[in-house]
Short mmCIF file of C-alpha atoms (C1' of nucleotides) in Angstrom, two decimals:
data_model
loop_
_atom_site.label_atom_id
_atom_site.label_comp_id
_atom_site.label_asym_id
_atom_site.label_seq_id
_atom_site.Cartn_x
_atom_site.Cartn_y
_atom_site.Cartn_z
CA MET L 118 -24.74 3.22 -40.44
CA LYS L 119 -23.41 0.19 -38.70
CA MET L 120 -25.24 -3.03 -37.95
CA SER L 121 -24.89 -4.50 -34.50
CA GLY L 122 -22.13 -7.08 -34.23
CA GLY L 123 -24.66 -9.28 -32.47
CA VAL L 124 -26.25 -10.09 -35.82
CA GLU L 125 -23.12 -11.91 -36.95
CA TRP L 126 -22.96 -13.82 -33.68
CA ALA L 127 -26.63 -14.76 -33.82
CA LEU L 128 -26.39 -16.06 -37.37
CA HIS L 129 -23.36 -18.21 -36.66
CA CYS L 130 -24.93 -19.56 -33.48
CA CYS L 131 -28.16 -20.42 -35.27
CA LEU L 132 -26.19 -22.41 -37.82
CA ASN L 133 -24.39 -24.25 -35.05
CA LEU L 134 -27.66 -25.00 -33.30
CA ALA L 135 -29.01 -26.36 -36.55
CA TRP L 136 -26.02 -28.65 -37.01
CA THR L 137 -25.94 -29.97 -33.47
CA GLY L 138 -29.47 -31.19 -34.01
CA GLY L 139 -32.68 -29.88 -32.57
CA GLU L 140 -33.11 -32.18 -29.58
CA GLN L 141 -30.35 -31.30 -27.14
CA ALA L 142 -30.28 -27.71 -25.82
CA VAL L 143 -26.97 -25.85 -25.93
CA PRO L 144 -26.08 -23.33 -23.17
CA ALA L 145 -24.97 -19.84 -24.13
CA ALA L 146 -21.62 -20.52 -22.48
CA ARG L 147 -20.87 -23.35 -24.95
CA LEU L 148 -21.90 -21.28 -27.93
CA ALA L 149 -19.69 -18.46 -26.70
CA ALA L 150 -16.71 -20.75 -26.08
CA PHE L 151 -16.90 -21.98 -29.66
CA TYR L 152 -15.99 -18.52 -30.96
CA ASP L 153 -14.35 -17.11 -27.82
CA LEU L 154 -17.08 -14.51 -27.32
CA PRO L 155 -18.21 -12.80 -24.09
CA THR L 156 -20.76 -15.24 -22.65
CA ALA L 157 -23.13 -12.83 -20.96
CA TYR L 158 -23.42 -10.58 -23.98
CA LEU L 159 -24.04 -13.43 -26.35
CA ASN L 160 -26.70 -14.61 -23.92
CA LYS L 161 -28.37 -11.25 -24.34
CA GLN L 162 -28.52 -11.68 -28.09
CA MET L 163 -29.92 -15.17 -27.72
CA GLN L 164 -32.64 -13.77 -25.50
CA ALA L 165 -33.63 -11.46 -28.34
CA LEU L 166 -33.90 -14.47 -30.64
CA ALA L 167 -36.00 -16.25 -28.02
CA ARG L 168 -38.38 -13.29 -27.73
CA GLU L 169 -39.00 -13.46 -31.48
CA GLY L 170 -39.62 -17.20 -31.37
CA ILE L 171 -36.56 -18.13 -33.42
CA VAL L 172 -35.02 -20.19 -30.65
CA SER L 173 -36.58 -21.61 -27.50
CA SER L 174 -34.85 -21.29 -24.16
CA LEU L 175 -34.73 -23.79 -21.33
CA PRO L 176 -33.48 -22.89 -17.83
CA GLY L 177 -31.74 -25.13 -15.31
CA PRO L 178 -29.26 -27.96 -15.76
CA ARG L 179 -29.35 -29.54 -19.23
CA GLY L 180 -30.88 -26.22 -20.27
CA GLY L 181 -29.83 -23.81 -22.99
CA PHE L 182 -31.11 -22.84 -26.41
CA ARG L 183 -32.32 -24.75 -29.40
CA LEU L 184 -33.97 -23.79 -32.67
CA ALA L 185 -37.70 -23.31 -32.30
CA ARG L 186 -38.37 -23.99 -35.99
CA ALA L 187 -36.84 -25.86 -38.89
CA PRO L 188 -33.92 -24.07 -40.61
CA GLU L 189 -36.07 -23.90 -43.75
CA ASP L 190 -38.51 -21.69 -41.86
CA ILE L 191 -35.97 -19.20 -40.50
CA THR L 192 -34.92 -16.42 -42.84
CA LEU L 193 -31.98 -14.09 -42.44
CA MET L 194 -34.56 -11.31 -42.21
CA ASP L 195 -36.03 -12.94 -39.10
CA VAL L 196 -32.67 -12.96 -37.34
CA VAL L 197 -31.73 -9.44 -38.35
CA THR L 198 -35.08 -8.07 -37.24
CA ALA L 199 -34.87 -9.91 -33.93
CA ILE L 200 -31.51 -8.33 -33.09
CA GLU L 201 -31.80 -4.91 -34.72
CA GLY L 202 -35.48 -4.26 -34.17
CA PRO L 203 -38.23 -3.67 -36.69
CA GLU L 204 -37.62 0.04 -37.34
CA PRO L 205 -36.20 1.07 -40.72
CA ALA L 206 -32.67 2.46 -40.93
CA PHE L 207 -33.85 5.65 -42.58
CA ARG L 208 -36.31 7.60 -40.44
CA CYS L 209 -38.14 10.46 -42.10
CA THR L 210 -38.56 13.24 -39.54
CA GLU L 211 -40.64 15.36 -41.90
CA ILE L 212 -38.32 18.32 -41.73
CA ARG L 213 -40.21 19.86 -44.61
CA GLU L 214 -43.00 20.60 -42.15
CA GLN L 215 -40.60 22.82 -40.24
CA GLY L 216 -40.03 24.93 -43.34
CA PRO L 217 -41.86 28.09 -44.40
CA LEU L 218 -43.84 26.21 -47.01
CA GLY L 219 -44.06 23.03 -45.04
CA GLU L 220 -47.59 22.86 -43.70
CA PRO L 221 -49.50 23.00 -46.98
CA ALA L 222 -47.14 20.52 -48.66
CA ALA L 223 -47.64 18.06 -45.81
CA ASP L 224 -51.33 17.72 -46.54
CA GLY L 225 -51.83 14.14 -47.56
CA SER L 226 -48.68 13.95 -49.64
CA ARG L 227 -46.05 11.58 -48.37
CA CYS L 228 -42.43 12.71 -48.38
CA LEU L 229 -41.01 11.43 -51.67
CA ILE L 230 -37.49 11.22 -50.36
CA ASP L 231 -38.81 8.91 -47.68
CA GLN L 232 -40.55 6.82 -50.29
CA ALA L 233 -37.37 6.47 -52.34
CA MET L 234 -35.37 5.41 -49.32
CA ARG L 235 -38.06 2.96 -48.29
CA ARG L 236 -38.05 1.43 -51.74
CA ALA L 237 -34.33 0.71 -51.41
CA GLU L 238 -34.69 -0.68 -47.93
CA LEU L 239 -37.53 -2.88 -49.10
CA ALA L 240 -35.24 -4.43 -51.73
CA TRP L 241 -32.75 -5.16 -48.95
CA ARG L 242 -35.39 -6.81 -46.78
CA ARG L 243 -36.71 -8.82 -49.69
CA GLU L 244 -33.27 -10.22 -50.38
CA LEU L 245 -32.78 -11.11 -46.72
CA ALA L 246 -36.18 -12.77 -46.52
CA ALA L 247 -35.41 -14.84 -49.60
CA GLN L 248 -32.55 -16.64 -47.87
CA THR L 249 -33.20 -19.19 -45.18
CA LEU L 250 -30.79 -20.73 -42.72
CA ALA L 251 -31.16 -23.98 -44.65
CA ASP L 252 -29.91 -22.26 -47.80
CA VAL L 253 -26.79 -21.03 -46.07
CA MET L 254 -26.22 -24.44 -44.53
CA LYS L 255 -26.45 -26.04 -47.93
CA ASN L 256 -23.87 -23.64 -49.33
CA VAL L 257 -21.48 -24.33 -46.49
CA GLU L 258 -21.83 -28.08 -46.90
CA ARG L 259 -21.09 -27.69 -50.60
CA ASP L 260 -17.95 -25.58 -50.07
CA VAL L 261 -16.57 -27.06 -46.84
CA PRO L 262 -18.25 -30.45 -46.33
CA GLU L 263 -16.41 -31.30 -43.13
CA VAL L 264 -17.77 -28.36 -41.14
CA PRO L 265 -21.13 -29.83 -40.06
CA GLY L 266 -19.60 -33.06 -38.77
CA ARG L 267 -16.77 -31.37 -36.95
CA THR L 268 -19.14 -28.86 -35.40
CA ARG L 269 -21.52 -31.54 -34.20
CA ARG L 270 -18.60 -33.50 -32.76
CA TRP L 271 -17.15 -30.49 -30.96
CA PHE L 272 -20.41 -29.67 -29.22
CA ALA L 273 -20.94 -33.34 -28.36
CA GLU L 274 -17.56 -33.74 -26.70
CA ALA L 275 -17.87 -30.40 -24.96
CA ARG L 276 -20.91 -31.79 -23.23
CA ALA L 277 -18.95 -34.77 -21.92
CA MET Q 91 -29.00 -0.11 -37.22
CA LYS Q 92 -29.82 3.53 -37.65
CA MET Q 93 -28.84 5.79 -40.50
CA SER Q 94 -27.47 9.20 -39.63
CA GLY Q 95 -30.10 11.92 -39.64
CA GLY Q 96 -27.70 13.96 -41.74
CA VAL Q 97 -28.67 11.89 -44.78
CA GLU Q 98 -32.20 13.25 -44.69
CA TRP Q 99 -30.91 16.80 -44.35
CA ALA Q 100 -28.42 16.37 -47.18
CA LEU Q 101 -31.02 14.99 -49.56
CA HIS Q 102 -33.49 17.78 -48.91
CA CYS Q 103 -30.77 20.40 -49.24
CA CYS Q 104 -29.57 18.93 -52.53
CA LEU Q 105 -33.10 19.17 -53.90
CA ASN Q 106 -33.33 22.78 -52.79
CA LEU Q 107 -30.00 23.58 -54.38
CA ALA Q 108 -31.21 22.00 -57.58
CA TRP Q 109 -34.38 24.10 -57.58
CA THR Q 110 -32.70 27.39 -56.78
CA GLY Q 111 -30.62 26.93 -59.90
CA GLY Q 112 -26.97 26.11 -60.20
CA GLU Q 113 -25.46 29.55 -60.61
CA GLN Q 114 -25.93 31.30 -57.28
CA ALA Q 115 -24.27 29.72 -54.22
CA VAL Q 116 -26.41 29.25 -51.11
CA PRO Q 117 -24.82 29.55 -47.63
CA ALA Q 118 -25.31 26.80 -45.11
CA ALA Q 119 -27.10 29.26 -42.85
CA ARG Q 120 -29.85 29.79 -45.45
CA LEU Q 121 -30.28 26.09 -46.04
CA ALA Q 122 -30.50 25.55 -42.30
CA ALA Q 123 -33.02 28.36 -41.82
CA PHE Q 124 -35.30 26.79 -44.41
CA TYR Q 125 -35.84 23.77 -42.15
CA ASP Q 126 -34.90 25.31 -38.81
CA LEU Q 127 -31.84 23.08 -38.43
CA PRO Q 128 -28.63 23.75 -36.45
CA THR Q 129 -26.49 25.70 -38.90
CA ALA Q 130 -23.04 24.50 -37.88
CA TYR Q 131 -24.00 20.86 -37.93
CA LEU Q 132 -25.67 21.09 -41.31
CA ASN Q 133 -22.51 22.81 -42.50
CA LYS Q 134 -20.61 19.72 -41.42
CA GLN Q 135 -22.81 17.51 -43.55
CA MET Q 136 -22.42 19.80 -46.53
CA GLN Q 137 -18.68 19.57 -46.14
CA ALA Q 138 -18.97 15.82 -46.51
CA LEU Q 139 -20.90 16.32 -49.74
CA ALA Q 140 -18.21 18.73 -50.93
CA ARG Q 141 -15.45 16.21 -50.21
CA GLU Q 142 -17.23 13.69 -52.43
CA GLY Q 143 -17.65 16.18 -55.25
CA ILE Q 144 -21.45 16.30 -55.03
CA VAL Q 145 -21.54 19.99 -54.21
CA SER Q 146 -18.87 22.64 -54.61
CA SER Q 147 -18.14 25.10 -51.83
CA LEU Q 148 -17.20 28.74 -52.13
CA PRO Q 149 -15.90 30.76 -49.18
CA GLY Q 150 -16.32 34.46 -48.47
CA PRO Q 151 -19.20 36.83 -49.16
CA ARG Q 152 -21.57 35.60 -51.87
CA GLY Q 153 -20.16 32.20 -51.02
CA GLY Q 154 -21.95 28.99 -50.06
CA PHE Q 155 -22.74 25.70 -51.73
CA ARG Q 156 -24.05 24.73 -55.13
CA LEU Q 157 -24.47 21.44 -56.95
CA ALA Q 158 -21.27 20.34 -58.62
CA ARG Q 159 -23.09 18.21 -61.21
CA ALA Q 160 -26.44 18.02 -62.91
CA PRO Q 161 -29.22 16.39 -60.81
CA GLU Q 162 -29.39 13.62 -63.41
CA ASP Q 163 -25.82 12.66 -62.49
CA ILE Q 164 -26.33 12.52 -58.71
CA THR Q 165 -27.78 9.32 -57.32
CA LEU Q 166 -29.19 8.73 -53.85
CA MET Q 167 -26.36 6.26 -53.41
CA ASP Q 168 -23.83 9.06 -53.91
CA VAL Q 169 -25.38 11.16 -51.15
CA VAL Q 170 -25.78 8.27 -48.72
CA THR Q 171 -22.19 7.16 -49.24
CA ALA Q 172 -20.90 10.70 -48.80
CA ILE Q 173 -22.58 11.05 -45.39
CA GLU Q 174 -22.42 7.51 -44.06
CA GLY Q 175 -19.09 6.44 -45.51
CA PRO Q 176 -18.31 3.63 -47.92
CA GLU Q 177 -18.18 0.76 -45.43
CA PRO Q 178 -20.97 -1.83 -45.50
CA ALA Q 179 -23.44 -1.99 -42.61
CA PHE Q 180 -22.65 -5.64 -41.95
CA ARG Q 181 -19.00 -6.22 -41.09
CA CYS Q 182 -17.78 -9.80 -41.07
CA THR Q 183 -15.22 -10.15 -38.28
CA GLU Q 184 -14.43 -13.73 -39.20
CA ILE Q 185 -15.32 -15.08 -35.79
CA ARG Q 186 -15.15 -18.59 -37.21
CA GLU Q 187 -11.36 -18.20 -37.23
CA GLN Q 188 -11.48 -17.86 -33.46
CA GLY Q 189 -13.15 -21.24 -33.16
CA PRO Q 190 -11.53 -24.61 -32.62
CA LEU Q 191 -12.03 -25.58 -36.24
CA GLY Q 192 -11.56 -22.09 -37.57
CA GLU Q 193 -8.13 -22.03 -39.13
CA PRO Q 194 -8.57 -24.81 -41.69
CA ALA Q 195 -12.01 -23.56 -42.74
CA ALA Q 196 -10.61 -20.08 -43.31
CA ASP Q 197 -8.30 -21.30 -46.04
CA GLY Q 198 -9.44 -19.59 -49.17
CA SER Q 199 -13.13 -20.02 -48.43
CA ARG Q 200 -15.07 -16.83 -47.87
CA CYS Q 201 -17.55 -16.68 -45.00
CA LEU Q 202 -20.90 -17.61 -46.55
CA ILE Q 203 -22.91 -15.65 -44.02
CA ASP Q 204 -20.94 -12.61 -45.06
CA GLN Q 205 -21.70 -13.36 -48.71
CA ALA Q 206 -25.42 -13.64 -48.01
CA MET Q 207 -25.47 -10.35 -46.14
CA ARG Q 208 -23.47 -8.66 -48.87
CA ARG Q 209 -25.91 -9.89 -51.47
CA ALA Q 210 -28.76 -8.18 -49.62
CA GLU Q 211 -26.81 -4.99 -49.13
CA LEU Q 212 -25.90 -4.98 -52.79
CA ALA Q 213 -29.60 -5.03 -53.69
CA TRP Q 214 -30.06 -2.02 -51.44
CA ARG Q 215 -27.20 -0.13 -53.05
CA ARG Q 216 -28.44 -1.01 -56.52
CA GLU Q 217 -31.85 0.43 -55.75
CA LEU Q 218 -30.31 3.61 -54.35
CA ALA Q 219 -28.02 3.98 -57.35
CA ALA Q 220 -30.95 3.59 -59.71
CA GLN Q 221 -32.62 6.75 -58.42
CA THR Q 222 -31.18 10.16 -59.26
CA LEU Q 223 -32.02 13.52 -57.74
CA ALA Q 224 -33.69 14.41 -61.03
CA ASP Q 225 -36.05 11.45 -60.62
CA VAL Q 226 -37.11 12.57 -57.18
CA MET Q 227 -37.55 16.14 -58.39
CA LYS Q 228 -39.77 14.94 -61.19
CA ASN Q 229 -41.94 13.02 -58.72
CA VAL Q 230 -42.29 16.03 -56.46
CA GLU Q 231 -43.26 18.27 -59.37
CA ARG Q 232 -45.87 15.74 -60.39
CA ASP Q 233 -47.42 15.47 -56.92
CA VAL Q 234 -46.97 19.00 -55.59
CA PRO Q 235 -46.26 21.26 -58.58
CA GLU Q 236 -46.04 24.49 -56.59
CA VAL Q 237 -43.05 23.38 -54.49
CA PRO Q 238 -40.22 24.23 -56.94
CA GLY Q 239 -41.46 27.75 -57.60
CA ARG Q 240 -42.15 28.54 -53.96
CA THR Q 241 -38.77 27.17 -52.96
CA ARG Q 242 -36.93 29.19 -55.57
CA ARG Q 243 -38.83 32.31 -54.53
CA TRP Q 244 -38.09 31.81 -50.84
CA PHE Q 245 -34.36 31.50 -51.38
CA ALA Q 246 -34.40 34.48 -53.73
CA GLU Q 247 -36.12 36.77 -51.26
CA ALA Q 248 -34.03 35.53 -48.39
CA ARG Q 249 -31.01 36.80 -50.26
CA ALA Q 250 -32.51 40.28 -50.54
"C1'" DG N 246 -35.27 -51.87 -1.79
"C1'" DT N 247 -38.03 -47.81 -2.56
"C1'" DA N 248 -40.25 -43.48 -2.10
"C1'" DG N 249 -39.83 -39.03 -0.27
"C1'" DT N 250 -37.08 -34.94 0.84
"C1'" DG N 251 -33.63 -31.58 1.09
"C1'" DG N 252 -29.52 -29.66 -1.06
"C1'" DT N 253 -26.74 -28.21 -4.86
"C1'" DA N 254 -25.24 -26.81 -9.22
"C1'" DC N 255 -26.52 -25.01 -13.40
"C1'" DT N 256 -29.40 -22.26 -16.62
"C1'" DC N 257 -31.72 -18.15 -18.36
"C1'" DG N 258 -33.42 -13.30 -17.53
"C1'" DG N 259 -33.24 -8.72 -16.63
"C1'" DA N 260 -31.03 -4.73 -14.05
"C1'" DT N 261 -26.69 -2.31 -13.93
"C1'" DA N 262 -21.85 0.00 -15.65
"C1'" DT N 263 -18.85 1.50 -19.55
"C1'" DA N 264 -17.11 3.06 -24.12
"C1'" DG N 265 -17.44 4.71 -28.66
"C1'" DG N 266 -19.66 7.28 -32.07
"C1'" DA N 267 -23.19 10.42 -33.62
"C1'" DT N 268 -24.75 14.95 -32.56
"C1'" DG N 269 -24.02 19.63 -31.66
"C1'" DT N 270 -20.92 23.89 -30.95
"C1'" DC N 271 -17.14 27.11 -31.49
"C1'" DC N 272 -13.29 29.67 -33.39
"C1'" DG N 273 -9.71 30.46 -37.07
"C1'" DA N 274 -8.24 30.91 -42.31
"C1'" DG N 275 -9.47 32.93 -46.41
"C1'" DT N 276 -12.06 35.78 -49.74
"C1'" DA N 277 -14.82 39.39 -51.93
"C1'" DC N 278 -16.64 43.71 -51.44
"C1'" DA N 279 -16.74 48.55 -50.10
"C1'" DA N 280 -14.95 52.61 -48.24
"C1'" DT N 281 -11.01 55.52 -48.15
"C1'" DT N 282 -7.06 57.81 -49.76
"C1'" DG N 283 -3.78 59.61 -52.83
"C1'" DG N 284 -2.64 60.98 -57.47
"C1'" DC F 139 -12.34 61.52 -61.62
"C1'" DC F 140 -9.77 57.08 -61.15
"C1'" DA F 141 -6.75 53.56 -59.26
"C1'" DA F 142 -4.62 51.50 -55.38
"C1'" DT F 143 -5.07 50.18 -50.66
"C1'" DT F 144 -6.87 49.22 -46.42
"C1'" DG F 145 -10.52 47.58 -43.62
"C1'" DT F 146 -14.58 44.86 -42.80
"C1'" DA F 147 -18.04 41.48 -43.04
"C1'" DC F 148 -19.12 37.11 -44.47
"C1'" DT F 149 -18.14 32.27 -45.82
"C1'" DC F 150 -16.32 27.59 -45.23
"C1'" DG F 151 -13.27 24.31 -42.65
"C1'" DG F 152 -11.75 21.76 -39.05
"C1'" DA F 153 -10.95 21.38 -33.87
"C1'" DC F 154 -13.53 20.95 -29.55
"C1'" DA F 155 -17.65 19.47 -26.12
"C1'" DT F 156 -21.86 16.63 -25.17
"C1'" DC F 157 -25.26 13.10 -25.33
"C1'" DC F 158 -27.14 8.66 -26.59
"C1'" DT F 159 -26.86 4.01 -27.77
"C1'" DA F 160 -24.32 -0.35 -28.48
"C1'" DT F 161 -21.38 -3.02 -25.77
"C1'" DA F 162 -20.16 -5.51 -21.79
"C1'" DT F 163 -20.97 -7.22 -17.06
"C1'" DC F 164 -23.19 -8.87 -12.82
"C1'" DC F 165 -26.51 -10.90 -9.73
"C1'" DG F 166 -31.16 -12.97 -8.77
"C1'" DA F 167 -35.22 -16.44 -9.99
"C1'" DG F 168 -36.16 -20.90 -11.31
"C1'" DT F 169 -35.32 -25.79 -12.47
"C1'" DA F 170 -33.51 -30.48 -12.79
"C1'" DC F 171 -30.57 -33.65 -10.85
"C1'" DC F 172 -28.36 -36.10 -6.98
"C1'" DA F 173 -27.52 -37.62 -2.32
"C1'" DC F 174 -29.49 -38.77 1.77
"C1'" DT F 175 -32.94 -40.46 4.89
"C1'" DA F 176 -36.86 -42.86 6.61
"C1'" DC F 177 -39.93 -46.53 5.99
#
DNA sequence: GTAGTGGTACTCGGATATAGGATGTCCGAGTACAATTGG
DNA sequence: CCAATTGTACTCGGACATCCTATATCCGAGTACCACTAC
């Protein structure tokens, strides 16, 4: 079970978009250059974020991406779901129905293994939904105060 | 992010092994026949469980698999880890170090995005570790009391 | 000088290759049992 | 009749194919800006 690497990229890029300020749009190429990532592939991930309404995209010159909402209103869950999709990691295929005593047991009763796995995954989702981008930003500013300023400056001079 | 289908198989098989009683070993072929699964591939999953000490394997005639511990001492976390491996789903690749202001920020400070993701995954693991096979068995017996007996009987007559 | 017009460069967006891992299969090593043979 | 021995059938265990999805790339549609032209 491995999460797409795009999730890490998307989270970092969202933070950068938040720090550069919401007005000016940032092209995918700039975001990619910041971390030395493949531009086209990062663009694909950003498109996924755009589809879910986390960022808004703007074509043409002076175009790019910018956050569609305030960092306080974007949870880690939102970003993960946008990239990975809404389906749970554990998928019950109801193999018990294939068994010799499957059919009668399947009447109405939900698979209890599935329920247990869902319970765990729900805890995971809850924890992700409890953390917003703003929370992470606050933690970063506490631990490494110079990051926001330097980031903002880098993107500003890159535009020159 | 998709969990291996082998996890579902392994969990169901562990429950069946628990119900058939710990003495007699059950071959992978019988376990597979119960759900109409590919025998060799299920065998592969069982091997993973054996490596982690969840089941013990016995070669030769009258051989097969049986639980190595009591169901109370086997958590869902144990089974998931045995099949999926111990690595976390989210892997921080420290892309910030690739950035223009990466090196200084990497000094000593852990990536806070990574920490947030780990926190969520820890909640997931905690929930999985809190549920034992015995718990799930108890729930099944409560909801569908006839399952344990019918299962035990099926495996007994299959051996004849 | 100003408004209109055509050209150009830049952006996202989706269609198209590629690689790595999960899925599925096959054969060899080892063991217990049973049949056979000799005492 | 009993013990030793040989043969056989059955099991796991790991090596070998195959398929699907994440990864990576490329080109087209659309837009804003700029230069140029005509009035």
